[in-house]
Amino acid sequence: EAQVTQNPRYLITVTGKKLTVTCSQNMNHEYMSWYRQDPGLGLRQIYYSMNVEVTDKGDVPEGYKVSRKEKRNFPLILESPSPNQTSLYFCASSKTLLSAYEQYFGPGTRLTVT
Amino acid sequence: QKEVEQNSGPLSVPEGAIASLNCTYSDRGSQSFFWYRQYSGKSPELIMSIYSNGDKEDGRFTAQLNKASQYVSLLIRDSQPSDSATYLCAVMGSTLTFGKGTMLLVSP
């Protein structure tokens, strides 16, 4: 089954404790991205990756890091989480950037930073 | 900064009515336009894409695009309570930009 998986689905952590949210897709997609979704602010792109070892900042990259060492995986790293990073996070993938109509979203990770 | 604007709603319609959702965008170079449906707490799901001016129909859904007016809309005919969700407009320029979404409530 074609899918994007994220782990964990729910996470409660404390300020400053480094964490990683994993994202994996099994469709051999080149393009992957991370979004955060907050009430009243909609979906905002954090980082995206056009292919392996190619990443770039989205609209709200501050406080986040990503890496793309393998085509299928695109982890999101919060080196020192803060309460303002409490949000619902989605990973998404598509064949290429130009084929956004085939964009698949993961199930989401609800992060709470206290 | 590229912007995609939607009325936040909620838009309330009775079952069986036509729901009309609207979206405007700022980037004149945008080429592709999408509508996603998102149920509360769930991930967005693509329901329509449109690339050229005019109408595109798929079942009960019709997407309309007017590039000159920088306007895209989604019509849902014979609205059902199961259509109650937030509808996100997304516009592809150099990247994919989402609007904040319009909440649709369909009452039985």
Tab-separated table of C-alpha atoms in Angstrom:
chain	number	residue	atom	x	y	z
A	1	GLU	CA	0.000	0.000	0.000
A	2	ALA	CA	1.331	3.413	-0.991
A	3	GLN	CA	1.733	5.495	2.100
A	4	VAL	CA	3.591	8.085	4.102
A	5	THR	CA	4.262	7.112	7.696
A	6	GLN	CA	5.191	9.353	10.583
A	7	ASN	CA	6.384	8.481	14.055
A	8	PRO	CA	5.536	9.174	16.722
A	9	ARG	CA	1.885	10.133	16.215
A	10	TYR	CA	1.701	11.885	19.555
A	11	LEU	CA	4.526	13.323	21.637
A	12	ILE	CA	4.638	15.353	24.817
A	13	THR	CA	8.061	16.662	25.721
A	14	VAL	CA	9.772	19.379	27.704
A	15	THR	CA	11.513	22.508	26.579
A	16	GLY	CA	15.038	21.923	25.341
A	17	LYS	CA	14.927	18.149	24.975
A	18	LYS	CA	16.021	17.251	21.460
A	19	LEU	CA	13.573	15.196	19.456
A	20	THR	CA	13.197	13.705	16.002
A	21	VAL	CA	9.992	13.023	14.111
A	22	THR	CA	10.502	10.421	11.431
A	23	CYS	CA	8.858	10.396	8.026
A	24	SER	CA	9.054	7.608	5.507
A	25	GLN	CA	7.425	7.007	2.124
A	26	ASN	CA	7.329	3.836	0.048
A	27	MET	CA	6.507	5.375	-3.340
A	28	ASN	CA	10.013	6.306	-4.498
A	29	HIS	CA	9.005	9.958	-4.446
A	30	GLU	CA	11.655	12.607	-5.027
A	31	TYR	CA	9.899	15.480	-3.301
A	32	MET	CA	9.193	15.510	0.435
A	33	SER	CA	8.202	18.292	2.756
A	34	TRP	CA	7.234	19.107	6.312
A	35	TYR	CA	4.353	21.321	7.371
A	36	ARG	CA	3.040	22.533	10.647
A	37	GLN	CA	-0.610	23.366	11.155
A	38	ASP	CA	-1.845	25.747	13.797
A	39	PRO	CA	-5.372	27.076	14.444
A	40	GLY	CA	-5.985	30.230	12.459
A	41	LEU	CA	-2.659	29.956	10.632
A	42	GLY	CA	-3.280	27.025	8.335
A	43	LEU	CA	-0.619	24.782	6.870
A	44	ARG	CA	2.808	26.323	6.747
A	45	GLN	CA	5.793	24.717	5.108
A	46	ILE	CA	8.846	24.197	7.321
A	47	TYR	CA	11.353	22.546	4.994
A	48	TYR	CA	11.259	20.668	1.756
A	49	SER	CA	13.548	18.375	-0.187
A	50	MET	CA	13.697	18.023	-3.946
A	51	ASN	CA	15.801	14.872	-3.745
A	52	VAL	CA	18.485	13.104	-1.715
A	53	GLU	CA	20.899	15.585	-0.119
A	54	VAL	CA	18.860	18.527	-1.484
A	55	THR	CA	16.885	20.429	1.129
A	56	ASP	CA	15.645	23.991	1.390
A	57	LYS	CA	13.812	26.228	3.808
A	58	GLY	CA	10.104	26.747	3.616
A	59	ASP	CA	8.162	29.568	5.214
A	60	VAL	CA	8.839	28.796	8.890
A	61	PRO	CA	12.193	26.983	9.213
A	62	GLU	CA	13.423	28.582	12.463
A	63	GLY	CA	14.063	26.030	15.202
A	64	TYR	CA	13.977	23.028	12.865
A	65	LYS	CA	16.483	20.924	10.975
A	66	VAL	CA	16.034	18.246	8.363
A	67	SER	CA	18.163	15.774	6.489
A	68	ARG	CA	17.629	13.655	3.396
A	69	LYS	CA	20.233	10.918	3.327
A	70	GLU	CA	17.937	8.369	1.732
A	71	LYS	CA	15.154	8.893	-0.749
A	72	ARG	CA	12.471	7.330	1.433
A	73	ASN	CA	13.224	9.124	4.712
A	74	PHE	CA	12.953	12.776	5.682
A	75	PRO	CA	13.255	13.258	9.452
A	76	LEU	CA	12.388	16.513	11.186
A	77	ILE	CA	14.709	17.449	14.039
A	78	LEU	CA	13.971	19.880	16.845
A	79	GLU	CA	17.313	20.493	18.529
A	80	SER	CA	15.897	22.529	21.411
A	81	PRO	CA	12.099	22.481	21.330
A	82	SER	CA	10.172	25.420	22.730
A	83	PRO	CA	6.467	25.761	23.612
A	84	ASN	CA	5.812	27.765	20.438
A	85	GLN	CA	6.622	24.604	18.472
A	86	THR	CA	3.578	22.901	19.932
A	87	SER	CA	1.650	22.057	16.790
A	88	LEU	CA	0.308	19.400	14.451
A	89	TYR	CA	3.010	18.327	12.005
A	90	PHE	CA	2.498	16.722	8.624
A	91	CYS	CA	5.004	15.139	6.315
A	92	ALA	CA	4.091	14.954	2.638
A	93	SER	CA	5.599	13.514	-0.517
A	94	SER	CA	5.055	13.633	-4.246
A	95	LYS	CA	6.798	12.241	-7.287
A	96	THR	CA	8.352	15.603	-8.064
A	97	LEU	CA	7.607	19.174	-7.035
A	98	LEU	CA	5.748	19.632	-10.293
A	99	SER	CA	3.418	16.751	-9.521
A	100	ALA	CA	1.917	18.210	-6.381
A	101	TYR	CA	-1.437	16.809	-7.484
A	102	GLU	CA	-0.113	13.445	-6.354
A	103	GLN	CA	0.966	14.785	-2.979
A	104	TYR	CA	0.424	12.270	-0.215
A	105	PHE	CA	0.225	13.384	3.389
A	106	GLY	CA	1.239	11.373	6.410
A	107	PRO	CA	-1.219	10.937	9.292
A	108	GLY	CA	0.265	13.749	11.347
A	109	THR	CA	2.239	14.089	14.570
A	110	ARG	CA	0.736	16.056	17.412
A	111	LEU	CA	3.567	17.595	19.404
A	112	THR	CA	3.200	19.308	22.760
A	113	VAL	CA	6.180	21.094	24.284
A	114	THR	CA	5.782	22.086	27.940
B	1	GLN	CA	5.194	36.967	-0.232
B	2	LYS	CA	2.885	34.624	-2.055
B	3	GLU	CA	-0.564	34.559	-0.462
B	4	VAL	CA	-3.608	32.374	-0.772
B	5	GLU	CA	-6.750	33.786	0.787
B	6	GLN	CA	-9.876	31.947	1.855
B	7	ASN	CA	-12.849	32.907	3.964
B	8	SER	CA	-12.446	31.017	7.227
B	9	GLY	CA	-16.164	30.361	7.585
B	10	PRO	CA	-17.898	28.425	8.824
B	11	LEU	CA	-20.011	28.148	5.715
B	12	SER	CA	-23.284	26.515	6.696
B	13	VAL	CA	-25.522	24.883	4.097
B	14	PRO	CA	-28.452	22.485	4.369
B	15	GLU	CA	-28.177	18.947	3.084
B	16	GLY	CA	-28.786	18.794	-0.660
B	17	ALA	CA	-27.756	22.397	-1.314
B	18	ILE	CA	-24.792	23.657	-3.333
B	19	ALA	CA	-21.772	24.746	-1.294
B	20	SER	CA	-19.523	27.354	-2.903
B	21	LEU	CA	-15.978	27.776	-1.608
B	22	ASN	CA	-13.733	30.555	-2.849
B	23	CYS	CA	-10.032	31.275	-2.969
B	24	THR	CA	-7.881	34.106	-4.283
B	25	TYR	CA	-4.138	34.090	-4.796
B	26	SER	CA	-1.460	36.709	-5.254
B	27	ASP	CA	1.158	35.024	-7.461
B	28	ARG	CA	0.250	35.633	-11.100
B	29	GLY	CA	2.812	33.025	-12.156
B	30	SER	CA	0.925	30.219	-10.436
B	31	GLN	CA	0.177	27.319	-12.733
B	32	SER	CA	-1.576	24.636	-10.709
B	33	PHE	CA	-4.420	24.812	-8.255
B	34	PHE	CA	-5.727	22.256	-5.823
B	35	TRP	CA	-8.496	21.677	-3.343
B	36	TYR	CA	-7.892	19.497	-0.316
B	37	ARG	CA	-10.435	18.291	2.196
B	38	GLN	CA	-9.389	17.913	5.818
B	39	TYR	CA	-11.470	16.338	8.533
B	40	SER	CA	-10.742	17.456	12.063
B	41	GLY	CA	-7.499	15.944	13.346
B	42	LYS	CA	-6.824	14.154	10.064
B	43	SER	CA	-4.430	14.780	7.205
B	44	PRO	CA	-5.429	16.738	4.084
B	45	GLU	CA	-6.805	14.708	1.197
B	46	LEU	CA	-6.626	15.910	-2.404
B	47	ILE	CA	-10.068	16.113	-3.998
B	48	MET	CA	-9.610	18.308	-7.077
B	49	SER	CA	-6.870	19.775	-9.219
B	50	ILE	CA	-7.223	22.314	-12.013
B	51	TYR	CA	-4.609	23.753	-14.354
B	52	SER	CA	-6.409	25.800	-17.020
B	53	ASN	CA	-9.124	28.427	-17.036
B	54	GLY	CA	-12.676	27.188	-16.895
B	55	ASP	CA	-14.513	24.438	-15.090
B	56	LYS	CA	-13.499	20.919	-14.190
B	57	GLU	CA	-16.090	18.495	-12.914
B	58	ASP	CA	-15.614	15.298	-10.941
B	59	GLY	CA	-18.774	13.763	-9.538
B	60	ARG	CA	-20.415	16.240	-7.194
B	61	PHE	CA	-17.373	18.521	-7.251
B	62	THR	CA	-16.648	21.299	-9.741
B	63	ALA	CA	-13.502	23.390	-9.634
B	64	GLN	CA	-13.483	26.741	-11.412
B	65	LEU	CA	-10.391	28.743	-12.322
B	66	ASN	CA	-10.050	32.310	-13.556
B	67	LYS	CA	-6.381	33.218	-13.851
B	68	ALA	CA	-7.090	36.792	-14.957
B	69	SER	CA	-8.969	37.392	-11.717
B	70	GLN	CA	-6.598	35.166	-9.717
B	71	TYR	CA	-9.574	33.300	-8.411
B	72	VAL	CA	-10.349	29.628	-7.927
B	73	SER	CA	-13.500	28.101	-6.505
B	74	LEU	CA	-14.955	24.744	-5.552
B	75	LEU	CA	-18.628	23.909	-5.892
B	76	ILE	CA	-20.077	20.926	-4.079
B	77	ARG	CA	-23.474	19.881	-5.391
B	78	ASP	CA	-25.989	17.908	-3.349
B	79	SER	CA	-24.014	18.579	-0.177
B	80	GLN	CA	-24.012	15.783	2.383
B	81	PRO	CA	-23.307	15.901	6.139
B	82	SER	CA	-20.201	13.826	5.375
B	83	ASP	CA	-18.888	16.803	3.371
B	84	SER	CA	-18.559	18.748	6.623
B	85	ALA	CA	-14.837	19.446	6.831
B	86	THR	CA	-12.285	22.175	6.249
B	87	TYR	CA	-11.438	22.780	2.606
B	88	LEU	CA	-7.944	23.964	1.804
B	89	CYS	CA	-7.061	25.791	-1.375
B	90	ALA	CA	-3.461	25.244	-2.509
B	91	VAL	CA	-1.620	27.077	-5.260
B	92	MET	CA	1.543	25.935	-6.989
B	93	GLY	CA	4.024	28.604	-7.993
B	94	SER	CA	7.649	27.905	-7.136
B	95	THR	CA	6.344	26.010	-4.111
B	96	LEU	CA	2.957	24.822	-2.948
B	97	THR	CA	1.204	27.426	-0.784
B	98	PHE	CA	-1.929	26.636	1.190
B	99	GLY	CA	-4.750	28.910	2.234
B	100	LYS	CA	-5.943	28.749	5.826
B	101	GLY	CA	-9.035	26.828	4.855
B	102	THR	CA	-12.792	27.275	4.914
B	103	MET	CA	-14.847	25.213	7.328
B	104	LEU	CA	-17.979	23.782	5.726
B	105	LEU	CA	-20.890	22.593	7.855
B	106	VAL	CA	-23.666	20.648	6.150
B	107	SER	CA	-26.739	20.239	8.317
B	108	PRO	CA	-29.135	17.283	7.864
